[in-house]
């Protein structure tokens, strides 16, 4: 499998080079040149364990890693790592829906599913090639701790994680800053998540700096993140077929940087029988406005109870747009340049009010989020976190129980992206009860922490990196 850039400015790459490059050197995103069709494999895959399935999906894209090595990488990422072991993505019926709990990993968000694998991949590639890697990451809350957990203590790797100062939950902050390994460096940026992501892209776009300091990426600009996440969409299809007998499902996905849902979209292109993806945002609704109108235009960042989705510029959107405009890098570049200049871009809808018939989109206000947490708890005795609640709320508005429609017979899978104990304040605000606990999270309060405060300035971050690694 070869990889190219959405902006057309790099030579085709193999998988391992794509993983190490992170952001494409021409400022675009790395995408696979072909999307394999796996319709003929689905019956074989349906009864596999999660690690077996992950191996089958990933090997189609990681063709430069020998099967034996890949099997070992996948096993080390998914066996004995999730507290739901041997299952990685268990599904629970909740009312008339199904919830896929992707928060059983070590940092209790779905980000662990991809970042456990990515940590192992980096180590594998560096062991063969030698050299060092300095990872620069931007986090809206959960990527940071999951990435840190994936690479802490690993030889040859340093990680620098920028989070927006005071804008991640206190628990998310402690999950990052209480990791004191020598190779882990937390940075609190005086700005928003979008500012952190801009600094990351600025430094990764400075090719001289990127090469000199072997800069790598763990954000979902890194193709391996999206790839690892495709696996659980296939898993969801197979499990729901077992549980309901239905051959096709609808999946609701809370969305910030468009990484998770993009993995679902790729799975659909590969032949996974998903009839529709439901894209759910919070008040930061740039993506839901886009899918309902074709217009992608920047707004102000709103702070919501679902902070990991308090994002305006969704980096993976560029990958989707590339496919949407016929994989034409010139057209894509024109659109992205226009967006950079004016803060908006527009494309034509497939039909009035729908950019893509396979993606239905909506947003959940803060009241909607709290109401969804409360309703789900009161009706089902099941606590969802505020991000999961966005998907739960939006899909509820779209298909009220008993509505007649073509989707009615299809089971709905809601992707649960974090353990509710990461957001106890929102759970208490919604339900009036102190329901959200996890022993590891409760223990965080007592741990010592380390973090560097830096202004909203790429140069200041670059200086800190150079100072730290020299
Ligand atoms: C990162 C995150 C999201 C958003 O995922 P994207 O891939 O950025 O769309 C949703 N919920 C939680 C809990 C997250 O950490």
PDB file of C-alpha atoms in Angstrom, residues 15-230:
ATOM      1  CA  UNK A  15       3.290   2.705   5.645  1.00  0.00           C
ATOM      2  CA  UNK A  16       6.215   2.995   8.061  1.00  0.00           C
ATOM      3  CA  UNK A  17       7.369   6.223   6.433  1.00  0.00           C
ATOM      4  CA  UNK A  18       3.827   7.565   6.613  1.00  0.00           C
ATOM      5  CA  UNK A  19       3.730   6.820  10.350  1.00  0.00           C
ATOM      6  CA  UNK A  20       7.045   8.570  10.935  1.00  0.00           C
ATOM      7  CA  UNK A  21       6.177  11.576   8.764  1.00  0.00           C
ATOM      8  CA  UNK A  22       2.950  12.307  10.690  1.00  0.00           C
ATOM      9  CA  UNK A  23       1.813  15.481   8.970  1.00  0.00           C
ATOM     10  CA  UNK A  24       2.743  15.323   5.268  1.00  0.00           C
ATOM     11  CA  UNK A  25       5.809  17.403   4.435  1.00  0.00           C
ATOM     12  CA  UNK A  26       3.764  19.548   2.041  1.00  0.00           C
ATOM     13  CA  UNK A  27       1.415  20.550   4.880  1.00  0.00           C
ATOM     14  CA  UNK A  28      -1.303  18.133   3.772  1.00  0.00           C
ATOM     15  CA  UNK A  29      -2.531  14.912   5.349  1.00  0.00           C
ATOM     16  CA  UNK A  30      -1.318  11.472   4.412  1.00  0.00           C
ATOM     17  CA  UNK A  31      -3.936   9.178   2.851  1.00  0.00           C
ATOM     18  CA  UNK A  32      -3.798   5.663   1.368  1.00  0.00           C
ATOM     19  CA  UNK A  33      -3.647   5.736  -2.428  1.00  0.00           C
ATOM     20  CA  UNK A  34      -6.260   2.969  -2.658  1.00  0.00           C
ATOM     21  CA  UNK A  35      -9.007   1.826  -0.345  1.00  0.00           C
ATOM     22  CA  UNK A  36      -9.232  -1.980  -0.411  1.00  0.00           C
ATOM     23  CA  UNK A  37     -12.640  -3.612  -0.664  1.00  0.00           C
ATOM     24  CA  UNK A  38     -13.062  -6.307   1.974  1.00  0.00           C
ATOM     25  CA  UNK A  39     -16.654  -7.420   1.293  1.00  0.00           C
ATOM     26  CA  UNK A  40     -15.436 -10.938   0.575  1.00  0.00           C
ATOM     27  CA  UNK A  41     -13.614 -11.170   3.918  1.00  0.00           C
ATOM     28  CA  UNK A  42     -16.502 -10.161   6.161  1.00  0.00           C
ATOM     29  CA  UNK A  43     -17.782 -13.670   6.827  1.00  0.00           C
ATOM     30  CA  UNK A  44     -14.309 -14.867   7.808  1.00  0.00           C
ATOM     31  CA  UNK A  45     -13.704 -11.854   9.988  1.00  0.00           C
ATOM     32  CA  UNK A  46     -17.011 -12.049  11.844  1.00  0.00           C
ATOM     33  CA  UNK A  47     -15.883 -14.633  14.395  1.00  0.00           C
ATOM     34  CA  UNK A  48     -12.379 -13.412  15.047  1.00  0.00           C
ATOM     35  CA  UNK A  49     -11.130 -12.062  18.340  1.00  0.00           C
ATOM     36  CA  UNK A  50     -10.382  -8.346  18.483  1.00  0.00           C
ATOM     37  CA  UNK A  51      -6.598  -8.769  18.046  1.00  0.00           C
ATOM     38  CA  UNK A  52      -7.099 -11.171  15.122  1.00  0.00           C
ATOM     39  CA  UNK A  53      -9.486  -8.751  13.452  1.00  0.00           C
ATOM     40  CA  UNK A  54      -7.123  -5.839  14.092  1.00  0.00           C
ATOM     41  CA  UNK A  55      -4.323  -7.811  12.465  1.00  0.00           C
ATOM     42  CA  UNK A  56      -6.425  -8.530   9.355  1.00  0.00           C
ATOM     43  CA  UNK A  57      -7.542  -4.924   8.902  1.00  0.00           C
ATOM     44  CA  UNK A  58      -4.176  -3.326   9.620  1.00  0.00           C
ATOM     45  CA  UNK A  59      -2.138  -5.686   7.464  1.00  0.00           C
ATOM     46  CA  UNK A  60      -4.004  -4.442   4.372  1.00  0.00           C
ATOM     47  CA  UNK A  61      -2.544  -0.995   5.005  1.00  0.00           C
ATOM     48  CA  UNK A  62       0.780  -1.872   6.665  1.00  0.00           C
ATOM     49  CA  UNK A  63       2.134  -3.941   3.788  1.00  0.00           C
ATOM     50  CA  UNK A  64       5.771  -3.151   4.611  1.00  0.00           C
ATOM     51  CA  UNK A  65       5.615  -4.876   8.016  1.00  0.00           C
ATOM     52  CA  UNK A  66       6.065  -8.683   7.909  1.00  0.00           C
ATOM     53  CA  UNK A  67       2.953 -10.531   9.160  1.00  0.00           C
ATOM     54  CA  UNK A  68       4.807 -12.092  12.067  1.00  0.00           C
ATOM     55  CA  UNK A  69       6.008  -8.710  13.352  1.00  0.00           C
ATOM     56  CA  UNK A  70       2.618  -7.117  12.850  1.00  0.00           C
ATOM     57  CA  UNK A  71       0.896  -9.885  14.765  1.00  0.00           C
ATOM     58  CA  UNK A  72       3.257  -9.294  17.654  1.00  0.00           C
ATOM     59  CA  UNK A  73       2.683  -5.513  17.568  1.00  0.00           C
ATOM     60  CA  UNK A  74      -1.069  -5.966  17.538  1.00  0.00           C
ATOM     61  CA  UNK A  75      -1.041  -8.575  20.319  1.00  0.00           C
ATOM     62  CA  UNK A  76       1.085  -6.371  22.544  1.00  0.00           C
ATOM     63  CA  UNK A  77      -1.332  -3.489  21.969  1.00  0.00           C
ATOM     64  CA  UNK A  78      -4.574  -5.374  22.554  1.00  0.00           C
ATOM     65  CA  UNK A  79      -3.959  -8.370  24.809  1.00  0.00           C
ATOM     66  CA  UNK A  80      -3.870  -7.735  28.557  1.00  0.00           C
ATOM     67  CA  UNK A  81      -3.999  -3.945  28.127  1.00  0.00           C
ATOM     68  CA  UNK A  82      -7.732  -3.193  28.387  1.00  0.00           C
ATOM     69  CA  UNK A  83      -9.562  -3.895  31.654  1.00  0.00           C
ATOM     70  CA  UNK A  84     -12.325  -5.585  29.649  1.00  0.00           C
ATOM     71  CA  UNK A  85      -9.709  -8.120  28.458  1.00  0.00           C
ATOM     72  CA  UNK A  86      -9.973 -10.144  26.258  1.00  0.00           C
ATOM     73  CA  UNK A  87     -12.525  -7.775  24.710  1.00  0.00           C
ATOM     74  CA  UNK A  88     -11.246  -4.349  23.639  1.00  0.00           C
ATOM     75  CA  UNK A  89     -14.537  -2.813  22.575  1.00  0.00           C
ATOM     76  CA  UNK A  90     -17.373  -4.422  24.567  1.00  0.00           C
ATOM     77  CA  UNK A  91     -20.943  -3.588  23.607  1.00  0.00           C
ATOM     78  CA  UNK A  92     -23.739  -3.058  26.140  1.00  0.00           C
ATOM     79  CA  UNK A  93     -27.443  -2.817  25.273  1.00  0.00           C
ATOM     80  CA  UNK A  94     -28.780   0.452  26.702  1.00  0.00           C
ATOM     81  CA  UNK A  95     -32.528   0.911  26.170  1.00  0.00           C
ATOM     82  CA  UNK A  96     -33.188   0.410  22.481  1.00  0.00           C
ATOM     83  CA  UNK A  97     -29.617   1.250  21.508  1.00  0.00           C
ATOM     84  CA  UNK A  98     -26.228  -0.332  21.894  1.00  0.00           C
ATOM     85  CA  UNK A  99     -23.220   1.377  23.408  1.00  0.00           C
ATOM     86  CA  UNK A 100     -19.691   0.421  22.394  1.00  0.00           C
ATOM     87  CA  UNK A 101     -17.510   1.122  25.404  1.00  0.00           C
ATOM     88  CA  UNK A 102     -14.180   2.214  24.025  1.00  0.00           C
ATOM     89  CA  UNK A 103     -12.922   3.463  27.374  1.00  0.00           C
ATOM     90  CA  UNK A 104     -11.522   0.298  28.906  1.00  0.00           C
ATOM     91  CA  UNK A 105      -7.920   1.241  28.140  1.00  0.00           C
ATOM     92  CA  UNK A 106      -5.323   2.566  30.590  1.00  0.00           C
ATOM     93  CA  UNK A 107      -6.345   6.258  30.318  1.00  0.00           C
ATOM     94  CA  UNK A 108     -10.073   5.598  29.958  1.00  0.00           C
ATOM     95  CA  UNK A 109     -10.805   7.158  26.588  1.00  0.00           C
ATOM     96  CA  UNK A 110     -11.104   5.633  23.116  1.00  0.00           C
ATOM     97  CA  UNK A 111      -7.783   7.279  22.248  1.00  0.00           C
ATOM     98  CA  UNK A 112      -6.010   4.331  23.932  1.00  0.00           C
ATOM     99  CA  UNK A 113      -7.212   1.989  21.179  1.00  0.00           C
ATOM    100  CA  UNK A 114      -5.045   3.742  18.612  1.00  0.00           C
ATOM    101  CA  UNK A 115      -2.282   5.122  20.811  1.00  0.00           C
ATOM    102  CA  UNK A 116      -1.317   1.803  22.360  1.00  0.00           C
ATOM    103  CA  UNK A 117      -0.636   0.549  18.836  1.00  0.00           C
ATOM    104  CA  UNK A 118       1.098   3.747  17.751  1.00  0.00           C
ATOM    105  CA  UNK A 119       3.490   3.620  20.729  1.00  0.00           C
ATOM    106  CA  UNK A 120       4.442   0.062  19.773  1.00  0.00           C
ATOM    107  CA  UNK A 121       4.789   1.018  16.099  1.00  0.00           C
ATOM    108  CA  UNK A 122       7.149   3.881  16.879  1.00  0.00           C
ATOM    109  CA  UNK A 123       9.300   1.631  19.025  1.00  0.00           C
ATOM    110  CA  UNK A 124       9.370  -1.074  16.334  1.00  0.00           C
ATOM    111  CA  UNK A 125      10.327   1.339  13.557  1.00  0.00           C
ATOM    112  CA  UNK A 126      12.996   3.085  15.641  1.00  0.00           C
ATOM    113  CA  UNK A 127      14.488  -0.258  16.697  1.00  0.00           C
ATOM    114  CA  UNK A 128      15.004  -1.162  13.026  1.00  0.00           C
ATOM    115  CA  UNK A 129      16.118   2.249  11.792  1.00  0.00           C
ATOM    116  CA  UNK A 130      17.900   3.683  14.804  1.00  0.00           C
ATOM    117  CA  UNK A 131      17.612   7.368  15.598  1.00  0.00           C
ATOM    118  CA  UNK A 132      15.310   9.308  17.869  1.00  0.00           C
ATOM    119  CA  UNK A 133      11.805  10.664  17.771  1.00  0.00           C
ATOM    120  CA  UNK A 134      10.492  13.816  19.393  1.00  0.00           C
ATOM    121  CA  UNK A 135       6.724  13.732  19.425  1.00  0.00           C
ATOM    122  CA  UNK A 136       4.855  17.012  19.499  1.00  0.00           C
ATOM    123  CA  UNK A 137       1.184  16.689  20.348  1.00  0.00           C
ATOM    124  CA  UNK A 138      -1.771  18.988  20.872  1.00  0.00           C
ATOM    125  CA  UNK A 139      -4.526  17.754  23.142  1.00  0.00           C
ATOM    126  CA  UNK A 140      -8.048  18.822  23.940  1.00  0.00           C
ATOM    127  CA  UNK A 141      -7.858  16.497  26.924  1.00  0.00           C
ATOM    128  CA  UNK A 142      -7.623  12.807  26.127  1.00  0.00           C
ATOM    129  CA  UNK A 143      -5.026  12.436  23.364  1.00  0.00           C
ATOM    130  CA  UNK A 144      -2.381  13.730  25.756  1.00  0.00           C
ATOM    131  CA  UNK A 145      -2.754  11.132  28.460  1.00  0.00           C
ATOM    132  CA  UNK A 146      -3.302   8.280  25.976  1.00  0.00           C
ATOM    133  CA  UNK A 147      -0.212   9.267  23.951  1.00  0.00           C
ATOM    134  CA  UNK A 148       1.880   9.689  27.086  1.00  0.00           C
ATOM    135  CA  UNK A 149       0.758   6.270  28.257  1.00  0.00           C
ATOM    136  CA  UNK A 150       1.662   4.808  24.851  1.00  0.00           C
ATOM    137  CA  UNK A 151       5.278   6.066  24.888  1.00  0.00           C
ATOM    138  CA  UNK A 152       6.299   6.761  28.505  1.00  0.00           C
ATOM    139  CA  UNK A 153       9.664   5.328  29.354  1.00  0.00           C
ATOM    140  CA  UNK A 154      10.342   4.149  25.789  1.00  0.00           C
ATOM    141  CA  UNK A 155      13.909   4.458  24.574  1.00  0.00           C
ATOM    142  CA  UNK A 156      14.692   7.038  21.903  1.00  0.00           C
ATOM    143  CA  UNK A 157      11.343   8.819  22.253  1.00  0.00           C
ATOM    144  CA  UNK A 158      10.520  12.149  23.892  1.00  0.00           C
ATOM    145  CA  UNK A 159       6.964  13.419  23.998  1.00  0.00           C
ATOM    146  CA  UNK A 160       5.864  17.060  24.295  1.00  0.00           C
ATOM    147  CA  UNK A 161       2.165  17.526  24.911  1.00  0.00           C
ATOM    148  CA  UNK A 162       0.495  20.927  24.643  1.00  0.00           C
ATOM    149  CA  UNK A 163      -2.878  21.413  26.276  1.00  0.00           C
ATOM    150  CA  UNK A 164      -4.919  24.627  26.485  1.00  0.00           C
ATOM    151  CA  UNK A 165      -4.187  26.001  29.952  1.00  0.00           C
ATOM    152  CA  UNK A 166      -7.192  25.675  32.251  1.00  0.00           C
ATOM    153  CA  UNK A 167      -9.360  24.293  29.435  1.00  0.00           C
ATOM    154  CA  UNK A 168      -9.052  20.568  30.005  1.00  0.00           C
ATOM    155  CA  UNK A 169     -10.815  18.957  32.942  1.00  0.00           C
ATOM    156  CA  UNK A 170      -8.770  18.866  36.170  1.00  0.00           C
ATOM    157  CA  UNK A 171      -8.726  15.063  35.943  1.00  0.00           C
ATOM    158  CA  UNK A 172      -7.524  15.066  32.342  1.00  0.00           C
ATOM    159  CA  UNK A 173      -4.783  17.508  33.346  1.00  0.00           C
ATOM    160  CA  UNK A 174      -3.650  15.341  36.245  1.00  0.00           C
ATOM    161  CA  UNK A 175      -3.651  12.214  34.085  1.00  0.00           C
ATOM    162  CA  UNK A 176      -1.003  13.933  31.967  1.00  0.00           C
ATOM    163  CA  UNK A 177       1.000  16.015  34.407  1.00  0.00           C
ATOM    164  CA  UNK A 178       1.332  13.300  37.030  1.00  0.00           C
ATOM    165  CA  UNK A 179       3.408  11.157  34.659  1.00  0.00           C
ATOM    166  CA  UNK A 180       6.953  12.029  35.698  1.00  0.00           C
ATOM    167  CA  UNK A 181       9.036   9.851  33.347  1.00  0.00           C
ATOM    168  CA  UNK A 182      12.078  11.711  32.004  1.00  0.00           C
ATOM    169  CA  UNK A 183      10.820  11.483  28.415  1.00  0.00           C
ATOM    170  CA  UNK A 184       7.424  13.100  29.138  1.00  0.00           C
ATOM    171  CA  UNK A 185       7.015  16.884  28.908  1.00  0.00           C
ATOM    172  CA  UNK A 186       3.693  18.617  29.468  1.00  0.00           C
ATOM    173  CA  UNK A 187       3.129  22.168  28.258  1.00  0.00           C
ATOM    174  CA  UNK A 188       0.162  24.355  29.259  1.00  0.00           C
ATOM    175  CA  UNK A 189      -0.444  26.822  26.415  1.00  0.00           C
ATOM    176  CA  UNK A 190      -2.090  30.144  27.140  1.00  0.00           C
ATOM    177  CA  UNK A 191      -4.759  29.674  24.433  1.00  0.00           C
ATOM    178  CA  UNK A 192      -7.376  27.289  23.017  1.00  0.00           C
ATOM    179  CA  UNK A 193      -7.001  23.776  21.614  1.00  0.00           C
ATOM    180  CA  UNK A 194      -7.049  25.267  18.113  1.00  0.00           C
ATOM    181  CA  UNK A 195      -4.039  27.395  19.134  1.00  0.00           C
ATOM    182  CA  UNK A 196      -2.232  24.226  20.314  1.00  0.00           C
ATOM    183  CA  UNK A 197      -3.055  22.457  17.046  1.00  0.00           C
ATOM    184  CA  UNK A 198      -1.848  25.496  15.064  1.00  0.00           C
ATOM    185  CA  UNK A 199       1.482  25.520  16.946  1.00  0.00           C
ATOM    186  CA  UNK A 200       1.869  21.802  16.265  1.00  0.00           C
ATOM    187  CA  UNK A 201       1.186  22.287  12.546  1.00  0.00           C
ATOM    188  CA  UNK A 202       3.471  25.338  12.363  1.00  0.00           C
ATOM    189  CA  UNK A 203       6.437  23.479  13.844  1.00  0.00           C
ATOM    190  CA  UNK A 204       5.713  20.293  11.856  1.00  0.00           C
ATOM    191  CA  UNK A 205       5.429  22.496   8.751  1.00  0.00           C
ATOM    192  CA  UNK A 206       8.901  23.953   9.329  1.00  0.00           C
ATOM    193  CA  UNK A 207      10.735  21.160   7.518  1.00  0.00           C
ATOM    194  CA  UNK A 208      14.156  22.248   8.690  1.00  0.00           C
ATOM    195  CA  UNK A 209      13.014  22.144  12.319  1.00  0.00           C
ATOM    196  CA  UNK A 210      11.075  18.904  11.746  1.00  0.00           C
ATOM    197  CA  UNK A 211      14.137  17.117  10.262  1.00  0.00           C
ATOM    198  CA  UNK A 212      16.734  18.499  12.633  1.00  0.00           C
ATOM    199  CA  UNK A 213      14.730  17.432  15.663  1.00  0.00           C
ATOM    200  CA  UNK A 214      13.042  14.292  14.228  1.00  0.00           C
ATOM    201  CA  UNK A 215       9.588  15.616  14.967  1.00  0.00           C
ATOM    202  CA  UNK A 216       6.779  13.050  14.974  1.00  0.00           C
ATOM    203  CA  UNK A 217       3.006  13.228  15.444  1.00  0.00           C
ATOM    204  CA  UNK A 218       0.527  11.301  17.563  1.00  0.00           C
ATOM    205  CA  UNK A 219      -2.488  13.450  16.806  1.00  0.00           C
ATOM    206  CA  UNK A 220      -4.976  11.989  14.371  1.00  0.00           C
ATOM    207  CA  UNK A 221      -3.056  13.693  11.564  1.00  0.00           C
ATOM    208  CA  UNK A 222      -1.033  10.482  11.937  1.00  0.00           C
ATOM    209  CA  UNK A 223      -2.566   7.901   9.603  1.00  0.00           C
ATOM    210  CA  UNK A 224      -1.955   5.043  12.055  1.00  0.00           C
ATOM    211  CA  UNK A 225      -4.489   6.598  14.443  1.00  0.00           C
ATOM    212  CA  UNK A 226      -7.284   6.493  11.887  1.00  0.00           C
ATOM    213  CA  UNK A 227      -6.263   3.025  10.753  1.00  0.00           C
ATOM    214  CA  UNK A 228      -6.359   1.503  14.249  1.00  0.00           C
ATOM    215  CA  UNK A 229      -9.819   2.978  14.787  1.00  0.00           C
ATOM    216  CA  UNK A 230     -11.324   1.342  11.701  1.00  0.00           C
TER     217      UNK A 230
END
